[in-house]
Coordinates of N, CA and C in Angstrom, one line a residue:
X1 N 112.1 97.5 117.7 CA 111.6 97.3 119.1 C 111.4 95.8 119.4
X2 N 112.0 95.4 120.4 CA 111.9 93.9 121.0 C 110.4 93.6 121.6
X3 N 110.2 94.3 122.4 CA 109.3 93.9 123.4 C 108.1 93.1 123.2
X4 N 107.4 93.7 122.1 CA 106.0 93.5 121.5 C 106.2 92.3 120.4
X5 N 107.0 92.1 120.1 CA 107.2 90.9 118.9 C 106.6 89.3 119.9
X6 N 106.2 88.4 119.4 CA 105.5 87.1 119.0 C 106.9 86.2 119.2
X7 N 107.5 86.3 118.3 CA 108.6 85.5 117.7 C 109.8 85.3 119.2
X8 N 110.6 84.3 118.7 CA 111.9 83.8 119.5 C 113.1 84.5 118.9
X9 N 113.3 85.1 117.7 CA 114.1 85.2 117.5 C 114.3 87.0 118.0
X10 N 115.2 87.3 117.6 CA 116.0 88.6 118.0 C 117.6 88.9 116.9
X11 N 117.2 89.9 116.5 CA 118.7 90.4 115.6 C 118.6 91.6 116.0
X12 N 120.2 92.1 116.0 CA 120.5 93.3 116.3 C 119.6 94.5 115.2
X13 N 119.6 95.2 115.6 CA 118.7 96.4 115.1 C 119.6 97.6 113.9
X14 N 118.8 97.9 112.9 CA 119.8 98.6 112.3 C 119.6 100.2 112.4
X15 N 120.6 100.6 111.9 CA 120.3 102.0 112.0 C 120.0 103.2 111.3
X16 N 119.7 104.1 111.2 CA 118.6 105.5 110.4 C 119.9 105.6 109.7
X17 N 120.3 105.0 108.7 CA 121.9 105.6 107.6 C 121.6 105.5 106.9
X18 N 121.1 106.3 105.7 CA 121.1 106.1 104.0 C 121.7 105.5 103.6
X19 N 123.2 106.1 103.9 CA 124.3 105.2 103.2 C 124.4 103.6 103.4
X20 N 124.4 103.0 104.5 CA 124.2 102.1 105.2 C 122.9 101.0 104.3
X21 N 121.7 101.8 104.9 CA 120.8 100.9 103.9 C 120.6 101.3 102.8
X22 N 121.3 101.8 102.0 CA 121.2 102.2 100.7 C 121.9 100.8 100.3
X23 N 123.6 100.4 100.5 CA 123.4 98.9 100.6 C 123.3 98.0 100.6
X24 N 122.3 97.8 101.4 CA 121.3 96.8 102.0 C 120.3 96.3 101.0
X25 N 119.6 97.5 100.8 CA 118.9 97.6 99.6 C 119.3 97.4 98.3
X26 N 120.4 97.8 97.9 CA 121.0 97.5 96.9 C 121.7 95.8 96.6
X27 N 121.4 95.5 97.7 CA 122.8 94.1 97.6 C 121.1 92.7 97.8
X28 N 119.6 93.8 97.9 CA 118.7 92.7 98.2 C 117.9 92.9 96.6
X29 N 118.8 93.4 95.5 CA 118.1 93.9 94.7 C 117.2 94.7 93.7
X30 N 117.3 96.0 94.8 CA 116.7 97.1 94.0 C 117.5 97.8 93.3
X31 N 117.7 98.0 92.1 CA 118.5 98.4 91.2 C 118.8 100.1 91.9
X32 N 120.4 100.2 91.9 CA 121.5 101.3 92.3 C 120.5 102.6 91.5
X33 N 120.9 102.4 90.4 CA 120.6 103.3 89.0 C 119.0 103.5 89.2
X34 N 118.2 103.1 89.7 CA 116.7 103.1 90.3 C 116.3 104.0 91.2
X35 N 116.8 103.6 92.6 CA 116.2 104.4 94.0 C 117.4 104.4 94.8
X36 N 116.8 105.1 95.3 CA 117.9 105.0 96.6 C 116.8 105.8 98.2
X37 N 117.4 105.3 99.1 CA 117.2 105.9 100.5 C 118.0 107.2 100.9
X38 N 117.1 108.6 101.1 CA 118.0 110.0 101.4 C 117.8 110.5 102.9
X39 N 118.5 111.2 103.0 CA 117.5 111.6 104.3 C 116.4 113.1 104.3
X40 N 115.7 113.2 105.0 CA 114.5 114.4 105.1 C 115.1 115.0 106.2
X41 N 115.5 117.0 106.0 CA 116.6 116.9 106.9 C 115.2 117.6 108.1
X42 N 114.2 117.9 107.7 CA 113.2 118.6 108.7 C 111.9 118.8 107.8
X43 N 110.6 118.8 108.5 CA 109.5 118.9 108.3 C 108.7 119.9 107.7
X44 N 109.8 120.6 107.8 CA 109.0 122.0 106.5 C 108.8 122.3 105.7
X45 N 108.0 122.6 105.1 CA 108.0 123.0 103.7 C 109.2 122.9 103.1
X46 N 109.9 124.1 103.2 CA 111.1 124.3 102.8 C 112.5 123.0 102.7
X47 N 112.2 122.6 103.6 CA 113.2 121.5 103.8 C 112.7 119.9 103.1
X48 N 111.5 120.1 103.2 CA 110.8 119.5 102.1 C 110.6 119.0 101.0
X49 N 111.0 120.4 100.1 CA 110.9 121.0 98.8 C 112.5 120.1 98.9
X50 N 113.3 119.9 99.1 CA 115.0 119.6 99.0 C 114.9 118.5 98.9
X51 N 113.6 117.1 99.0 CA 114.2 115.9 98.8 C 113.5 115.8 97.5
X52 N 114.5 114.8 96.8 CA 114.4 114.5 95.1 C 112.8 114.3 95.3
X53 N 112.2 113.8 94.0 CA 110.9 113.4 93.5 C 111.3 112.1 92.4
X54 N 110.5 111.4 92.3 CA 108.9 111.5 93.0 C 109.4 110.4 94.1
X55 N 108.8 110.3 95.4 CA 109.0 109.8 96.4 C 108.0 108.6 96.7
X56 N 108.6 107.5 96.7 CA 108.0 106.1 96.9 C 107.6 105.9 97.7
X57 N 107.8 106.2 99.2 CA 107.9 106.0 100.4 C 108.4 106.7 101.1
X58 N 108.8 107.0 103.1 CA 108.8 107.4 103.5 C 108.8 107.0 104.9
X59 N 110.3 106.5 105.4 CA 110.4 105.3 106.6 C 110.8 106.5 107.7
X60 N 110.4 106.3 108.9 CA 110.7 107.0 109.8 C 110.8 105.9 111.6
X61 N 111.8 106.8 112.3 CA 112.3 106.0 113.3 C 112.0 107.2 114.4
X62 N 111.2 106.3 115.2 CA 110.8 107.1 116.4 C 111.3 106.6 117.6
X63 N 111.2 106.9 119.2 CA 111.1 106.4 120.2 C 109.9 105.6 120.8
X64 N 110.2 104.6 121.5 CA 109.2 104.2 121.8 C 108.9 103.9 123.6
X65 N 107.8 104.3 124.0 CA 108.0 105.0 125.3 C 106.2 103.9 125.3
X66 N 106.5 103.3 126.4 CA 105.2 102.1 126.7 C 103.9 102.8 126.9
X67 N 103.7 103.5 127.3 CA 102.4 104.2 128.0 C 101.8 104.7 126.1
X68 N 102.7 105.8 125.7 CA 102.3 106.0 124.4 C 102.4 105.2 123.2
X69 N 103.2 104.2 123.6 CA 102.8 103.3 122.2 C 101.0 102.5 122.5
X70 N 101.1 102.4 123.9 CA 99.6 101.3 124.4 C 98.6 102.1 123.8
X71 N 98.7 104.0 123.4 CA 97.3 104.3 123.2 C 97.6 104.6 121.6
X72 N 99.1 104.5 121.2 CA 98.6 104.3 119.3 C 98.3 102.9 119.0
X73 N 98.5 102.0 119.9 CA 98.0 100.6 119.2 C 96.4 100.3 119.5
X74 N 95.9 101.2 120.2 CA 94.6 100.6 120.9 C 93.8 102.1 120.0
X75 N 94.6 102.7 119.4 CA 93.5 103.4 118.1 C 93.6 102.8 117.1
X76 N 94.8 101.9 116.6 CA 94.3 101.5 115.2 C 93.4 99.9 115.8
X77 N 93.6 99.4 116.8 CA 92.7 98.6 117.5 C 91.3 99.2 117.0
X78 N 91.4 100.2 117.2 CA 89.3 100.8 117.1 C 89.3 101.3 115.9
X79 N 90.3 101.0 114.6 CA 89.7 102.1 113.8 C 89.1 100.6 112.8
X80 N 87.3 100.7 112.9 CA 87.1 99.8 111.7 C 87.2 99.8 110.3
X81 N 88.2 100.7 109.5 CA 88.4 100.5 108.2 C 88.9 99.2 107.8
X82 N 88.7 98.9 106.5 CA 89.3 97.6 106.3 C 90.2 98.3 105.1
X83 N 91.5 98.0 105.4 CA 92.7 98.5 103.9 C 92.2 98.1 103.0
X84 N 92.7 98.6 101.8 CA 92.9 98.3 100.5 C 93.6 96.6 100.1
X85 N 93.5 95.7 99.8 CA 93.5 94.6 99.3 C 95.0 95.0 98.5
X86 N 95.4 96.4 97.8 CA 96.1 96.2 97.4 C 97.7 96.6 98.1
X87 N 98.1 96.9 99.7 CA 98.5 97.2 100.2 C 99.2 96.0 100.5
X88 N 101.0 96.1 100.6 CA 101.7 95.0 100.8 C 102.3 94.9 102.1
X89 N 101.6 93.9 103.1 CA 101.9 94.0 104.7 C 101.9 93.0 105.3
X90 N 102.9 93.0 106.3 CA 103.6 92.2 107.0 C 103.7 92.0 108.7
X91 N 103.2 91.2 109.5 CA 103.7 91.5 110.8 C 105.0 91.5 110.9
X92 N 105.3 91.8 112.0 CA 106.8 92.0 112.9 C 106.8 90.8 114.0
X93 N 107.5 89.6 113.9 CA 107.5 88.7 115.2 C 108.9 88.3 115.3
X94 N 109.9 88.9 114.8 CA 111.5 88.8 114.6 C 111.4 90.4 115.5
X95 N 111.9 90.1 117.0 CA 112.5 91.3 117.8 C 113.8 92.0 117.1
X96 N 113.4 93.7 116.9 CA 114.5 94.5 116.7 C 114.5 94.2 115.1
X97 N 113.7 93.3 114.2 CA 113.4 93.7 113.2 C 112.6 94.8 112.2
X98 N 112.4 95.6 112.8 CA 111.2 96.5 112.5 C 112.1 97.3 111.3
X99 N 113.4 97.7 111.1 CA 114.1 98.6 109.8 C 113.8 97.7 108.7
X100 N 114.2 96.1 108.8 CA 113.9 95.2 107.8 C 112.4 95.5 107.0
X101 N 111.4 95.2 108.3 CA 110.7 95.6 107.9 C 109.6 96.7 106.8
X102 N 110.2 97.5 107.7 CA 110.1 99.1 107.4 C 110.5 99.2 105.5
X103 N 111.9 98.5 105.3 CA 112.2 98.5 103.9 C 111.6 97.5 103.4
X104 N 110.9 96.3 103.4 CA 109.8 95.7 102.7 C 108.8 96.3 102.2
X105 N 108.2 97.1 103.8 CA 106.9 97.9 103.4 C 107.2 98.6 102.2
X106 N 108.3 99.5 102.0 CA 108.3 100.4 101.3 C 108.6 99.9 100.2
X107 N 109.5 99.1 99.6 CA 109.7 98.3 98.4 C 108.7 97.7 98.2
X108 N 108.3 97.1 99.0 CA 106.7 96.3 98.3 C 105.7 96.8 98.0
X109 N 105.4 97.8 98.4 CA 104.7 98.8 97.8 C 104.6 99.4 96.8
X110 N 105.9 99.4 96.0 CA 106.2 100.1 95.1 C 106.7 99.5 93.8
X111 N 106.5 98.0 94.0 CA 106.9 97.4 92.5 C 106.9 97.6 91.8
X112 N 105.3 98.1 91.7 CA 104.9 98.0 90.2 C 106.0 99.6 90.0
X113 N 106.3 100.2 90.2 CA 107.0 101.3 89.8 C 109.0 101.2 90.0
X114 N 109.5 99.9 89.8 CA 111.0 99.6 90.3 C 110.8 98.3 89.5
X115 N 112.0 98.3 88.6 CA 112.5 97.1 88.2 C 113.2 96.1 89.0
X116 N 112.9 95.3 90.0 CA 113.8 94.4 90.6 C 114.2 93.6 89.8
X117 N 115.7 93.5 90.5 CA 116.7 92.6 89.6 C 116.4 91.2 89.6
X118 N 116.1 90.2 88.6 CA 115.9 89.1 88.7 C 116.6 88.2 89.4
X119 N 116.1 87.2 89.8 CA 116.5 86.0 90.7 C 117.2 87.0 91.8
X120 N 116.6 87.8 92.4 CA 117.0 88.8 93.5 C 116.6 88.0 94.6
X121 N 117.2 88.7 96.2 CA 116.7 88.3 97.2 C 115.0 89.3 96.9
X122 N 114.5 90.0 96.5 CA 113.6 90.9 96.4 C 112.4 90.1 95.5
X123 N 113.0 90.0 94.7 CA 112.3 89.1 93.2 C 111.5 87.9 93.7
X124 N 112.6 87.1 94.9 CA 112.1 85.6 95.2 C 111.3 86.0 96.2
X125 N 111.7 87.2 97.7 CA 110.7 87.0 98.8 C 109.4 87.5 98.4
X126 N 109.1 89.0 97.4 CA 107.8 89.1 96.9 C 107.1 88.2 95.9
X127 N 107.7 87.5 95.6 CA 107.1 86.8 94.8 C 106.8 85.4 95.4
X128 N 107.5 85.1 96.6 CA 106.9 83.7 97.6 C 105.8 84.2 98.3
X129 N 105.8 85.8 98.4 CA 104.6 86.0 99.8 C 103.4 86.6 98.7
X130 N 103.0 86.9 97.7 CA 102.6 87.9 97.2 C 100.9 87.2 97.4
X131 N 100.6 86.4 97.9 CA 99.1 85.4 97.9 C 98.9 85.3 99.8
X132 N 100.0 85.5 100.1 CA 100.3 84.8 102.1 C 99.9 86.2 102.9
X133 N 99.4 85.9 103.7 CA 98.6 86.7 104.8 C 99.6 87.6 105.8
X134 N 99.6 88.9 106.3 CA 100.6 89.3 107.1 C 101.5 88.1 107.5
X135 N 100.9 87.3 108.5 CA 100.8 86.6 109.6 C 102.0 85.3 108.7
X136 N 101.6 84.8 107.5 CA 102.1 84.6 106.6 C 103.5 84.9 106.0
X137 N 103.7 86.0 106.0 CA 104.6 86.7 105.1 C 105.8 86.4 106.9
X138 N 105.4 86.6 107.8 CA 106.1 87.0 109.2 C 107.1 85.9 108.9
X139 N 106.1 84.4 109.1 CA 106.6 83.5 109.6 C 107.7 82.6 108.3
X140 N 107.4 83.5 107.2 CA 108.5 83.3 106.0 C 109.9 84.3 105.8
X141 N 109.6 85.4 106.7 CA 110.7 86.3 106.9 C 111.6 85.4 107.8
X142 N 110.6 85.3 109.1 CA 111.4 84.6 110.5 C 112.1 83.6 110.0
X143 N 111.8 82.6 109.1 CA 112.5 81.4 108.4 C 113.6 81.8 107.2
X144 N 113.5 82.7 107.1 CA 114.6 83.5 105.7 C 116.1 83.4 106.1
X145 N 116.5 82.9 106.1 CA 118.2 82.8 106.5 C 119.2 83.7 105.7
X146 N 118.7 83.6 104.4 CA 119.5 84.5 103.6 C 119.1 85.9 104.1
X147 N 117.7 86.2 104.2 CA 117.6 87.9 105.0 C 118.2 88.1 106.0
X148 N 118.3 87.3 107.2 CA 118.8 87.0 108.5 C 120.3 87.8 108.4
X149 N 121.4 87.1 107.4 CA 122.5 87.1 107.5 C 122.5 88.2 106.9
X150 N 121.8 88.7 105.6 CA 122.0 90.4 105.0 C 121.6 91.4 106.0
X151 N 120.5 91.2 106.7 CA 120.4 92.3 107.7 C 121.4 92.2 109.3
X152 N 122.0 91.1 109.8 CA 123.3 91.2 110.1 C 124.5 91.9 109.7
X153 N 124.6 91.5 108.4 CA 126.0 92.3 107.9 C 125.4 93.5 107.8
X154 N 124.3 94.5 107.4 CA 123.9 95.8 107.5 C 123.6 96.6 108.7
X155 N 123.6 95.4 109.7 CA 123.3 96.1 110.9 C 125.2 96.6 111.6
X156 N 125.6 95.4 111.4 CA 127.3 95.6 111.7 C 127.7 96.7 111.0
X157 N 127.5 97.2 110.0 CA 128.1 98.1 108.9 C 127.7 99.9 109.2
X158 N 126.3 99.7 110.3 CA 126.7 101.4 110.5 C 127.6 102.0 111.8
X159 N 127.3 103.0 111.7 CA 128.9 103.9 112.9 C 128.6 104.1 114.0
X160 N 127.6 103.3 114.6 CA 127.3 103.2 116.3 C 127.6 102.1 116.8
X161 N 127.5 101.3 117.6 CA 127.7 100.3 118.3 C 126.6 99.4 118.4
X162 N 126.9 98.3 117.9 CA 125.3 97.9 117.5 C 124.7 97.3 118.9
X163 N 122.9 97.6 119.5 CA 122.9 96.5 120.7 C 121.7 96.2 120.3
X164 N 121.6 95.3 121.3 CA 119.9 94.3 120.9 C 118.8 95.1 121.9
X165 N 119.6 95.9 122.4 CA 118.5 96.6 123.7 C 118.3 97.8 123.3
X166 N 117.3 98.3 122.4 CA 116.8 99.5 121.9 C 115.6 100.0 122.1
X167 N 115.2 100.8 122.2 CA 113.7 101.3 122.2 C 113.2 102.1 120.9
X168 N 113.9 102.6 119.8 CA 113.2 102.8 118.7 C 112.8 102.0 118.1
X169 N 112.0 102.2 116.9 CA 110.7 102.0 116.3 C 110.5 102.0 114.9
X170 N 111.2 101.6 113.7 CA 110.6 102.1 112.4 C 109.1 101.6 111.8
X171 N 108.4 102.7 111.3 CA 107.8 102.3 110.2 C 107.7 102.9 109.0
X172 N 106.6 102.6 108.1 CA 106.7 103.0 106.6 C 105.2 104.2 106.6
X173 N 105.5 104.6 105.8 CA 103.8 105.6 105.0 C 104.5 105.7 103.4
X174 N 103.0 104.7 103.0 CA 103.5 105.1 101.4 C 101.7 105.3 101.1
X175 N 101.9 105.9 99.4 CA 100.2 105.9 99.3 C 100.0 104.6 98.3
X176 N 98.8 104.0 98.4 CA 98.3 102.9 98.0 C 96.7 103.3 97.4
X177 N 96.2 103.2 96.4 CA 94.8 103.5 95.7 C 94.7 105.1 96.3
X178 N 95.4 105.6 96.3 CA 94.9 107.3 96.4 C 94.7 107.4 98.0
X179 N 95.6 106.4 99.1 CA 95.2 106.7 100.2 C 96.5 106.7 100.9
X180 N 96.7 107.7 102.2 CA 98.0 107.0 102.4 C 97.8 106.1 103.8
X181 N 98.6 105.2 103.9 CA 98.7 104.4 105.0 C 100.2 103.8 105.4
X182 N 100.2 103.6 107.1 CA 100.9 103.6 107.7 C 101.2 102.8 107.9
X183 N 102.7 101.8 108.3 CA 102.7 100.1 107.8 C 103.6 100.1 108.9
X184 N 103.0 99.9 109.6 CA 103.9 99.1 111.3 C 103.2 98.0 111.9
X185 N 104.5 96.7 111.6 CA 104.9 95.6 112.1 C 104.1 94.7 113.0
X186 N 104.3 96.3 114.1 CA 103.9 95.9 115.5 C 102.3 95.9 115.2
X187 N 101.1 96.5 114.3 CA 100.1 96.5 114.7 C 99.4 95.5 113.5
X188 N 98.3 95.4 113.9 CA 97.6 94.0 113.6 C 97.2 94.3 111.8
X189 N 97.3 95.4 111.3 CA 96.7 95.8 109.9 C 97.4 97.0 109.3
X190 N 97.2 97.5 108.2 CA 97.8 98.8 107.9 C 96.4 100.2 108.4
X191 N 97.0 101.4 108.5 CA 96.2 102.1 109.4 C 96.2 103.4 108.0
X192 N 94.6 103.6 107.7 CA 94.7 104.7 106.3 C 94.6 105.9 107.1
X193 N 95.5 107.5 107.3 CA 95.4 108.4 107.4 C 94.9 109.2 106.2
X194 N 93.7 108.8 105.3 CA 93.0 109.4 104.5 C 93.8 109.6 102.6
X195 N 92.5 110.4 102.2 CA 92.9 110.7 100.7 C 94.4 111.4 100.7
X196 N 95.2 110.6 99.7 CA 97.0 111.4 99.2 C 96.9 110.9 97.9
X197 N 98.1 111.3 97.6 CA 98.5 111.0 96.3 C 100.1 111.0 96.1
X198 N 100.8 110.2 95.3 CA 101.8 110.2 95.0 C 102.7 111.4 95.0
X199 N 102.1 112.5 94.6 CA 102.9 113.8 94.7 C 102.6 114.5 96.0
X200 N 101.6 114.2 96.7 CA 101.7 114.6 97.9 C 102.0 113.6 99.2
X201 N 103.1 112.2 99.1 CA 102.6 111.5 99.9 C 104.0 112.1 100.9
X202 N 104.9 112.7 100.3 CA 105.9 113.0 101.4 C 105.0 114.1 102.8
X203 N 104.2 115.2 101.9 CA 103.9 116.3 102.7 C 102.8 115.8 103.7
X204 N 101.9 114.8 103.2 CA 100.8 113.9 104.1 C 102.0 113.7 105.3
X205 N 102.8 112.5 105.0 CA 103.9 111.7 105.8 C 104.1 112.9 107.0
X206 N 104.6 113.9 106.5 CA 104.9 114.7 107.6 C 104.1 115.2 108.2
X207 N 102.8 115.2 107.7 CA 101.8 115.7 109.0 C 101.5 114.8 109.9
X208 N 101.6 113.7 108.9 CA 101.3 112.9 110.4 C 102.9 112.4 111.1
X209 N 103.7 112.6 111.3 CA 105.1 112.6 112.1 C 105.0 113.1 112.9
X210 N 104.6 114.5 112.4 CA 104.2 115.9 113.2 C 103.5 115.5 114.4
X211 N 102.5 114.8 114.0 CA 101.2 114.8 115.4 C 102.3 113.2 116.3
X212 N 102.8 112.6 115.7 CA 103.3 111.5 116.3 C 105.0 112.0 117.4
X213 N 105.3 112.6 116.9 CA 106.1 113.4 117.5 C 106.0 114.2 119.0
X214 N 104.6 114.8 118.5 CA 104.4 115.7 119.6 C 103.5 114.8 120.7
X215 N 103.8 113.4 120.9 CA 103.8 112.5 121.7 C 104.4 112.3 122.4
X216 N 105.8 112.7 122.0 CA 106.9 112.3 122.7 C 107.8 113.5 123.1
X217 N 107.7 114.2 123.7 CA 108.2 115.6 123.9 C 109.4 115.9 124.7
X218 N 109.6 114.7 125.5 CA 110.5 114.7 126.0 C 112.1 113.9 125.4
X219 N 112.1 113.6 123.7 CA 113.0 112.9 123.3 C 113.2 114.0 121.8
X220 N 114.2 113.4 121.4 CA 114.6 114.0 120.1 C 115.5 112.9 119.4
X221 N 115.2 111.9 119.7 CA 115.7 110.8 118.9 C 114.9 110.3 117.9
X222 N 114.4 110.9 116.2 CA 113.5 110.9 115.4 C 114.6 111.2 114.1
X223 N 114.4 110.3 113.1 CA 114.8 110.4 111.9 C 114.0 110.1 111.2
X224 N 114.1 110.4 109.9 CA 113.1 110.5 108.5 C 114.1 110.2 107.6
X225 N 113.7 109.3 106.5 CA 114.1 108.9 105.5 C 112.8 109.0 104.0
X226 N 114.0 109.1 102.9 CA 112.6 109.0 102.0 C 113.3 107.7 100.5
X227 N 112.4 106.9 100.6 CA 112.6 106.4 99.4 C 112.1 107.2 98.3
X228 N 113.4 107.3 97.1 CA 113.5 108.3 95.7 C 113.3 107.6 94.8
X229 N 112.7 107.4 93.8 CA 112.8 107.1 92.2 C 113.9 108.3 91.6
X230 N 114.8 107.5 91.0 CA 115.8 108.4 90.3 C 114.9 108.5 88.7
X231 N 115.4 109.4 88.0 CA 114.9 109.8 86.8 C 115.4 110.9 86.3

């Protein structure tokens, strides 16, 4: 999403393809043989139960419609929790960045559980930001040239027509200290939708989709992805 970003800059926007940012992800370091991005083909139990284990993450791409994004940003506005310290987060001030993002959240979250390939693009940006502030980590993305040009070529690489004028939205939900939280760009902190756990963070993820969804009633443009640990 352009609108709400800080920043001057603007890159084309990528798209909800596994295959596509599988590699993206792959070509920024996360080992092939490791993880990969699948898709979640629906919210059911049953359809559910179909994506591999154990699930690292869980990126999802919504619409974004002004009136209802002003009253999800003005609740995590009011919610005074303060996150967990050990949660890896990042603003959004690169417009139509938010997929890049979305795959940081979720890989950075999950280090300690993924071998990243040394002297990676992965290896060097978490390990330049790992002390630096959201606000921090933004304005080291925005300056990243080598990210710039890899999320370029991945944005070119999927089967729609790429434009700068979109109105979807990704973010991430991974769990962090036994809680899960929700890692979008656009808002000033990460937002904890309560006690999860690793084996339940996909089925958490989808309850809260669920309620985020039925915000938008008038669209069906919603995709779900799940970051996998192979094993």
């Amino acid at each position: 999403m352009a609108s709400e970003t800080s920043g001057c800059k603007r890159w084309v926007p990528l798209e909800a393809n596994p295959e596509v940012m599988n590699q993206y992800l792959w070509g920024l370091g996360l080992r092939e043989e490791e993880a990969e991005l699948c898709d979640v083909y629906g919210l059911d139990d049953e359809l559910l139960a179909m994506v591999p284990t154990p699930v690292l993450a869980v990126v999802f791409l919504f619409p974004c419609v002004d009136k209802v994004e002003a009253e999800r940003l003005a609740e995590v506005e009011a919610s005074k929790k303060k996150p967990s310290e050990k949660v890896y987060f990042l603003k959004q001030t690169v417009s139509n960045a938010c997929g890049t993002i979305g795959l940081l959240h979720a890989v950075g979250n999950a280090t300690s559980q993924l071998k990243i390939a040394k002297g990676s693009f992965f290896d060097k940006f978490f390990s330049s930001t790992a002390n630096m502030d959201p606000f921090e980590r933004a304005h080291f993305l925005e300056n990243d040239i080598q990210m710039e040009e890899a999320h370029s070529r991945a944005a070119a690489a999927g089967d729609t027509e790429a434009s700068v004028d979109v109105r979807e939205h990704f973010i991430c939900f991974t769990c962090v200290s036994d809680e899960l939280y929700e890692l979008d760009g656009m808002k000033t902190q990460p937002l904890s939708h309560g006690p999860s756990s690793p084996e339940k963070l996909l089925q958490d993820s989808a309850n809260v989709i669920k309620n985020i969804i039925r915000r938008y009633p008038d669209s069906n443009n919603f995709n779900v992805m799940a970051l996998t640990k192979k094993e």
